[in-house]
Short mmCIF file of C-alpha atoms in Angstrom, two decimals:
data_model
loop_
_atom_site.label_atom_id
_atom_site.label_comp_id
_atom_site.label_asym_id
_atom_site.label_seq_id
_atom_site.Cartn_x
_atom_site.Cartn_y
_atom_site.Cartn_z
CA MET A 1 17.28 4.03 39.89
CA THR A 2 16.14 4.77 36.31
CA TYR A 3 17.98 3.87 33.14
CA ILE A 4 18.95 7.57 32.82
CA ASP A 5 20.48 7.47 36.31
CA ASP A 6 22.37 4.33 35.29
CA LEU A 7 23.67 6.11 32.21
CA VAL A 8 24.82 9.11 34.25
CA GLU A 9 26.67 6.82 36.67
CA GLU A 10 28.28 5.01 33.76
CA TYR A 11 29.44 8.32 32.29
CA LYS A 12 30.92 9.36 35.65
CA GLY A 13 32.77 6.05 35.73
CA ILE A 14 34.23 6.56 32.26
CA ILE A 15 35.50 10.03 33.22
CA ASN A 16 37.03 8.84 36.51
CA ASP A 17 38.62 5.79 34.86
CA TYR A 18 40.25 7.92 32.19
CA ILE A 19 41.48 10.54 34.68
CA LYS A 20 43.15 7.76 36.69
CA SER A 21 44.55 5.64 33.84
CA GLY A 22 44.84 7.88 30.79
CA ASN A 23 44.32 4.71 28.72
CA GLU A 24 43.24 5.88 25.25
CA ASP A 25 42.27 2.40 23.97
CA GLN A 26 40.09 1.75 27.00
CA LEU A 27 38.48 5.18 26.58
CA ALA A 28 37.73 4.53 22.89
CA ALA A 29 36.01 1.21 23.69
CA GLU A 30 34.01 2.56 26.64
CA ALA A 31 33.02 5.75 24.79
CA HIS A 32 31.84 3.72 21.82
CA ASP A 33 29.60 1.50 23.97
CA PHE A 34 28.28 4.47 25.93
CA SER A 35 27.47 6.42 22.76
CA GLU A 36 25.50 3.49 21.38
CA LYS A 37 23.39 3.36 24.53
CA ALA A 38 22.84 7.12 24.61
CA ILE A 39 21.84 7.22 20.92
CA ASP A 40 19.42 4.33 21.44
CA LEU A 41 17.81 6.39 24.23
CA ASP A 42 17.46 9.36 21.83
CA ILE A 43 19.78 11.55 23.89
CA SER A 44 20.78 14.48 21.68
CA PRO A 45 24.28 15.98 21.38
CA ASP A 46 23.03 19.11 23.20
CA GLU A 47 21.79 17.02 26.12
CA MET A 48 25.11 15.19 26.23
CA VAL A 49 27.06 18.44 26.51
CA ALA A 50 24.67 19.74 29.21
CA LEU A 51 25.19 16.51 31.18
CA HIS A 52 28.94 16.89 30.97
CA ILE A 53 28.81 20.47 32.28
CA GLU A 54 26.75 19.32 35.27
CA LEU A 55 29.16 16.49 36.02
CA ILE A 56 32.22 18.77 36.03
CA SER A 57 30.80 20.33 39.18
CA ALA A 58 29.20 17.18 40.58
CA ILE A 59 32.25 14.87 40.48
CA PRO A 60 33.94 17.46 41.19
CA LEU A 61 36.86 18.14 38.84
CA LYS A 62 39.21 20.59 40.52
CA SER A 63 42.39 20.74 38.47
CA TYR A 64 42.85 21.94 34.94
CA GLU A 65 44.29 18.55 33.93
CA ASP A 66 41.21 16.71 35.22
CA ILE A 67 38.85 19.04 33.34
CA LYS A 68 40.96 18.62 30.19
CA ALA A 69 40.84 14.84 30.56
CA SER A 70 37.06 14.95 30.97
CA LEU A 71 36.79 16.98 27.76
CA ASN A 72 38.79 14.27 25.99
CA VAL A 73 36.10 11.81 27.11
CA LEU A 74 33.34 14.12 25.83
CA GLN A 75 35.18 14.57 22.53
CA GLU A 76 35.52 10.80 22.04
CA ILE A 77 31.82 10.31 22.70
CA MET A 78 30.76 13.22 20.48
CA ILE A 79 32.78 11.81 17.57
CA ARG A 80 30.39 8.88 17.54
CA PHE A 81 27.43 11.22 17.98
CA GLY A 82 28.72 13.30 15.09
CA PHE A 83 28.81 10.39 12.67
CA THR A 84 25.37 9.27 13.72
CA TYR A 85 23.94 12.77 13.43
CA LYS A 86 25.35 13.16 9.92
CA ASP A 87 23.85 9.82 8.93
CA TYR A 88 20.58 10.85 10.52
CA LYS A 89 20.49 14.16 8.64
CA ALA A 90 21.37 12.41 5.38
CA MET A 91 18.58 9.91 5.98
CA LEU A 92 16.11 12.71 6.73
CA ASN A 93 17.09 14.53 3.54
CA LYS A 94 16.70 11.34 1.53
CA MET A 95 13.30 10.64 3.10
CA GLU A 96 12.18 14.20 2.39
CA ARG A 97 13.19 13.87 -1.26
CA HIS A 98 11.43 10.51 -1.44
CA ASP A 99 8.26 11.97 0.10
CA GLN A 100 8.34 14.80 -2.44
CA GLU A 101 8.72 12.31 -5.28
CA MET A 102 5.85 10.22 -3.90
CA ASP A 103 3.65 13.31 -3.64
CA VAL A 104 4.35 14.07 -7.29
CA ALA A 105 3.70 10.44 -8.26
CA SER A 106 0.46 10.40 -6.25
CA SER A 107 -0.76 13.61 -7.88
CA LEU A 108 0.25 12.36 -11.30
CA GLN A 109 -1.49 9.04 -10.75
CA GLU A 110 -4.66 10.71 -9.51
CA THR A 111 -4.76 12.92 -12.60
CA MET A 112 -3.83 10.29 -15.17
CA LEU A 113 -5.91 7.42 -13.76
CA LYS A 114 -8.98 9.42 -12.88
CA THR A 115 -12.05 7.51 -14.10
CA GLU A 116 -15.49 9.02 -14.47
CA ILE A 117 -18.39 6.68 -13.75
CA PRO A 118 -20.84 7.14 -16.64
CA ALA A 119 -24.58 7.54 -16.14
CA ILE A 120 -26.23 4.77 -18.14
CA GLU A 121 -29.93 4.03 -18.28
CA ASN A 122 -30.83 0.79 -16.49
CA VAL A 123 -27.25 0.26 -15.29
CA GLU A 124 -25.84 1.30 -11.91
CA ILE A 125 -22.12 1.29 -11.14
CA GLY A 126 -20.23 1.71 -7.90
CA ALA A 127 -16.49 1.74 -7.37
CA ILE A 128 -14.03 2.52 -4.62
CA SER A 129 -10.24 2.32 -4.67
CA VAL A 130 -8.20 3.22 -1.59
CA PRO A 131 -4.37 3.08 -1.58
CA ALA A 132 -2.51 1.73 1.44
CA ARG A 133 0.13 4.41 0.88
CA LYS A 134 0.44 7.50 -1.26
CA VAL A 135 0.71 5.61 -4.53
CA SER A 136 -1.65 2.75 -5.30
CA GLY A 137 -0.96 -0.52 -7.07
CA ASP A 138 -4.69 -0.97 -7.75
CA TYR A 139 -6.63 0.47 -10.64
CA PHE A 140 -10.07 0.40 -12.22
CA ASN A 141 -11.29 1.81 -15.50
CA ILE A 142 -14.69 2.23 -17.17
CA ILE A 143 -15.26 3.09 -20.82
CA GLU A 144 -18.69 3.67 -22.34
CA HIS A 145 -18.76 2.99 -26.07
CA SER A 146 -21.09 4.33 -28.72
CA ASP A 147 -22.15 0.83 -29.78
CA GLY A 148 -24.12 0.28 -26.56
CA LYS A 149 -21.39 -1.58 -24.72
CA LEU A 150 -19.38 -0.90 -21.62
CA THR A 151 -15.76 -1.91 -21.08
CA PHE A 152 -14.55 -2.11 -17.50
CA ALA A 153 -11.49 -3.49 -15.77
CA VAL A 154 -9.97 -3.92 -12.33
CA ALA A 155 -6.24 -4.50 -12.01
CA ASP A 156 -3.63 -5.04 -9.31
CA VAL A 157 0.09 -4.52 -9.88
CA ILE A 158 2.33 -6.98 -8.07
CA GLY A 159 4.74 -4.23 -7.06
CA LYS A 160 4.51 -0.86 -5.34
CA GLY A 161 5.51 2.77 -5.55
CA ILE A 162 6.31 4.85 -8.61
CA PRO A 163 6.95 1.88 -10.97
CA ALA A 164 3.46 0.58 -10.16
CA ALA A 165 1.95 3.99 -10.88
CA ILE A 166 3.72 4.09 -14.25
CA ALA A 167 2.52 0.57 -15.09
CA MET A 168 -1.07 1.51 -14.24
CA SER A 169 -0.91 4.63 -16.40
CA MET A 170 0.31 2.54 -19.32
CA LEU A 171 -2.57 0.07 -18.82
CA LYS A 172 -5.12 2.88 -18.83
CA PHE A 173 -3.86 4.32 -22.08
CA GLY A 174 -3.71 0.83 -23.55
CA MET A 175 -7.35 0.27 -22.57
CA ASP A 176 -8.47 3.65 -23.86
CA LEU A 177 -7.06 2.79 -27.27
CA THR A 178 -8.77 -0.61 -27.39
CA SER A 179 -11.77 -0.87 -29.72
CA ALA A 180 -15.16 -1.78 -28.25
CA SER A 181 -15.50 -4.50 -30.89
CA ASN A 182 -12.54 -6.39 -29.45
CA PRO A 183 -13.57 -9.21 -27.12
CA PRO A 184 -11.94 -9.21 -23.64
CA SER A 185 -9.65 -12.14 -24.51
CA LYS A 186 -8.13 -10.19 -27.41
CA SER A 187 -7.87 -7.02 -25.37
CA LEU A 188 -6.05 -8.81 -22.56
CA LYS A 189 -3.72 -10.43 -25.07
CA ARG A 190 -2.81 -6.99 -26.40
CA LEU A 191 -2.33 -5.52 -22.93
CA ASN A 192 -0.19 -8.49 -21.94
CA GLU A 193 2.16 -7.79 -24.86
CA LEU A 194 2.33 -4.16 -23.77
CA VAL A 195 3.22 -5.06 -20.17
CA GLU A 196 5.66 -7.81 -21.15
CA LYS A 197 7.53 -5.43 -23.43
CA ASN A 198 7.60 -2.28 -21.32
CA VAL A 199 7.38 -3.17 -17.62
CA ASN A 200 10.13 -4.37 -15.27
CA LYS A 201 10.52 -8.15 -15.43
CA ASN A 202 9.93 -8.40 -11.67
CA MET A 203 6.57 -6.66 -11.92
CA PHE A 204 3.37 -8.42 -12.97
CA VAL A 205 -0.27 -7.37 -13.22
CA THR A 206 -3.48 -9.24 -12.44
CA MET A 207 -6.48 -7.94 -14.33
CA PHE A 208 -10.19 -8.57 -14.78
CA TYR A 209 -11.41 -7.29 -18.14
CA GLY A 210 -15.14 -7.21 -18.83
CA LEU A 211 -17.43 -6.20 -21.69
CA TYR A 212 -21.08 -5.57 -20.84
CA ASP A 213 -23.80 -5.03 -23.41
CA PHE A 214 -26.40 -2.96 -21.60
CA LYS A 215 -28.90 -3.48 -24.41
CA ASP A 216 -29.29 -7.21 -23.81
CA GLN A 217 -27.59 -7.44 -20.35
CA SER A 218 -24.97 -9.89 -21.62
CA LEU A 219 -21.55 -10.07 -20.05
CA CYS A 220 -18.31 -11.55 -21.30
CA PHE A 221 -14.96 -11.30 -19.54
CA SER A 222 -11.43 -12.61 -19.34
CA SER A 223 -9.09 -12.75 -16.38
CA ALA A 224 -5.33 -12.45 -16.17
CA GLY A 225 -4.74 -14.24 -12.87
CA HIS A 226 -7.18 -11.96 -11.05
CA GLU A 227 -9.34 -12.83 -8.06
CA PRO A 228 -12.54 -14.75 -8.90
CA VAL A 229 -15.56 -12.47 -9.19
CA TYR A 230 -19.04 -12.99 -7.80
CA LEU A 231 -22.30 -12.69 -9.70
CA TYR A 232 -25.14 -12.10 -7.26
CA HIS A 233 -28.46 -13.43 -8.51
CA TYR A 234 -31.01 -11.17 -6.86
CA GLU A 235 -34.09 -13.31 -7.49
CA ASP A 236 -32.53 -16.50 -6.08
CA ASP A 237 -30.43 -14.68 -3.44
CA GLU A 238 -27.40 -16.74 -4.48
CA PHE A 239 -23.82 -16.03 -5.44
CA GLU A 240 -22.16 -17.58 -8.47
CA GLU A 241 -18.37 -17.58 -8.59
CA LEU A 242 -16.97 -16.72 -12.03
CA ASP A 243 -13.33 -17.40 -12.74
CA GLY A 244 -11.72 -17.04 -16.16
CA LYS A 245 -8.39 -18.82 -16.49
CA GLY A 246 -5.39 -16.83 -17.62
CA LEU A 247 -1.79 -16.01 -16.76
CA VAL A 248 -0.97 -12.68 -15.09
CA LEU A 249 0.10 -9.92 -17.47
CA GLY A 250 3.79 -9.56 -18.20
CA VAL A 251 5.00 -13.16 -17.85
CA MET A 252 4.84 -14.54 -21.38
CA LYS A 253 4.39 -12.61 -24.60
CA ASP A 254 2.16 -15.05 -26.50
CA THR A 255 -0.46 -15.79 -23.84
CA GLU A 256 -4.02 -16.74 -24.70
CA TYR A 257 -6.93 -15.86 -22.40
CA GLU A 258 -10.14 -17.77 -21.80
CA GLU A 259 -13.38 -15.89 -22.32
CA VAL A 260 -16.40 -16.44 -20.05
CA SER A 261 -19.96 -15.39 -20.86
CA SER A 262 -22.91 -14.79 -18.57
CA ARG A 263 -26.02 -12.66 -18.23
CA LEU A 264 -27.35 -10.27 -15.62
CA GLU A 265 -31.05 -10.44 -14.84
CA GLU A 266 -32.90 -7.57 -13.19
CA ASN A 267 -31.08 -6.34 -10.04
CA ASP A 268 -28.28 -8.89 -10.50
CA MET A 269 -24.85 -7.55 -9.52
CA LEU A 270 -21.30 -8.36 -10.55
CA PHE A 271 -18.82 -7.85 -7.69
CA ILE A 272 -15.12 -7.44 -8.60
CA TYR A 273 -12.34 -6.81 -6.07
CA THR A 274 -8.59 -6.97 -5.49
CA ASP A 275 -6.67 -9.02 -2.94
CA GLY A 276 -6.78 -6.08 -0.55
CA VAL A 277 -10.30 -7.36 0.15
CA SER A 278 -9.88 -11.15 -0.01
CA GLU A 279 -6.58 -11.12 1.94
CA LEU A 280 -7.57 -8.52 4.52
CA ARG A 281 -6.22 -9.31 8.00
CA LYS A 282 -8.54 -8.83 10.94
CA HIS A 283 -7.51 -7.61 14.40
CA ASP A 284 -6.72 -11.14 15.54
CA GLY A 285 -4.43 -11.69 12.54
CA THR A 286 -6.77 -14.07 10.70
CA PHE A 287 -7.89 -13.51 7.12
CA ILE A 288 -11.38 -12.33 6.34
CA ASN A 289 -13.89 -14.90 5.12
CA MET A 290 -15.42 -13.96 1.76
CA ASP A 291 -18.73 -15.23 3.10
CA ASP A 292 -18.69 -12.12 5.32
CA ILE A 293 -18.40 -9.94 2.21
CA LYS A 294 -21.27 -11.80 0.55
CA GLU A 295 -23.43 -11.21 3.61
CA MET A 296 -22.69 -7.48 3.47
CA ILE A 297 -23.78 -7.43 -0.18
CA ARG A 298 -26.98 -9.22 0.77
CA GLU A 299 -27.68 -6.72 3.54
CA ALA A 300 -27.28 -3.76 1.19
CA ARG A 301 -28.53 -5.35 -2.02
CA ASP A 302 -31.36 -2.85 -2.57
CA GLN A 303 -29.04 0.13 -2.36
CA HIS A 304 -27.10 1.81 -5.16
CA PRO A 305 -23.78 0.03 -5.89
CA GLN A 306 -21.82 3.10 -4.80
CA ASP A 307 -23.51 2.94 -1.40
CA ILE A 308 -22.83 -0.80 -1.25
CA VAL A 309 -19.07 -0.53 -1.85
CA GLN A 310 -18.89 2.35 0.64
CA TYR A 311 -20.76 0.28 3.22
CA ILE A 312 -18.42 -2.68 2.74
CA TYR A 313 -15.33 -0.47 2.88
CA GLU A 314 -16.37 1.13 6.15
CA ALA A 315 -17.07 -2.30 7.66
CA LEU A 316 -13.68 -3.61 6.50
CA THR A 317 -11.92 -0.55 7.90
CA ARG A 318 -13.37 -1.24 11.34
CA MET A 319 -12.26 -4.87 11.36
CA ARG A 320 -8.89 -4.46 9.61
CA ASN A 321 -5.57 -4.85 11.41
CA GLN A 322 -3.79 -1.60 10.53
CA ASN A 323 -0.40 -3.34 10.52
CA TYR A 324 -1.43 -5.29 7.41
CA LYS A 325 -2.84 -2.61 5.14
CA ASP A 326 -2.95 -3.16 1.40
CA ASP A 327 -4.42 -1.34 -1.58
CA LEU A 328 -8.12 -2.10 -1.75
CA THR A 329 -10.48 -1.84 -4.72
CA MET A 330 -14.12 -2.89 -5.18
CA PHE A 331 -16.31 -2.53 -8.24
CA ILE A 332 -20.00 -3.38 -8.70
CA ILE A 333 -22.11 -3.25 -11.83
CA LYS A 334 -25.84 -3.71 -11.30
CA ASN A 335 -28.46 -4.37 -13.96
CA LYS A 336 -31.71 -2.43 -13.47
CA CYS A 337 -33.33 -3.55 -16.70
CA SER A 338 -36.18 -6.07 -16.53
CA GLY A 339 -35.13 -7.68 -19.79
#
C-alpha cells in the first residue's frame, strides 16, 4: 500500500468517524492533522475535492444526512487548505516582486560597474567576475591614467543582494574620482571614510588597491583585509605571496593602510582573487588548495591573462560543489616589457 492509499484510508476513517459520532472537536483535530499531511504531499485543493467525490460513491454514502456530514469534513479540511493556499499565493507574489527587484538591481549593477579593460603596450590584463546569484558582492575596476600609471582594484562586500550592489557602485565612483597621484594607502583611507559614513554598519568591504607604473614596471599596493595576492616570477617559476596589512573598509573611520612595493620583470604576473576562489568547496566538501591554483597558472603561464583566468574558472567550475557557490573574481596583470 502506498502513502497515497494510506491517506485515502485515513480520509475514509475521518468521514466514517464523524458520521457515527458527530463530534466537532474530534473532527477539527483529525482534519487539521490530515490537512498537514496532504499539504506536505503537495495535494492540491482540486485533487482533494475530486477525492471526496470518489469516496461518496465508494464508501458508499446513501442518505442525505451522511452526505451532508461528509461535506462538513471536507469543509473543515479545506479551511486549512484555504489558509495555506492564501499564504502560498502571498509568498509567490512576494517572491515575484523580489525577483523583479533583483533583475533591476542586476541590470543596474552591470551597467554601473561595467569596466573596460584597456589596451596598454607591454601590459596584458585578464579579469573574470561571476556572481553566485543575480547580484554580485564582488567587484573589480581598472583605470588607465594619463601619467603612465594604472590603478586597479578587486573588492568583496561582506554582505549580499541590493545593499551590496549599492556599496559596490559607491566604491566605483569613489575610485573614479581618485587622482592617479594618490598612493594606494591614501586612496584606501579615503574609500574607507566613504564606506564607514554611508554603508550599513553590518556591511564591510575587503579591497586590494594597486597602482602600476607601466613605464618602469613598478607596483605598489595596499590591502583592506583582502586575500593575499600572488606574484608569479616567470624566470624563476616561483610564487611570492604579497600581503599588505589593513583593516576591512567600513569598521573605523581613521584607519591607516600599509603600502607594499614590488616590481614585475618580463612575463611576471600578479594574481588577485576573492574568497570565492580560496574558499571554494570541492565535491567532497573540502576546501580547494591554493597550490592547485598556482599549478593552473604555471600550466597556462604563456597564454594571455584573459585565457588564464578563463582556464582556471572552467577548472574550478568542474570541481566545485554547487551547494556552496559564492561570488568569484580573478584578476591578472602581466608585464610584457623586458625592462
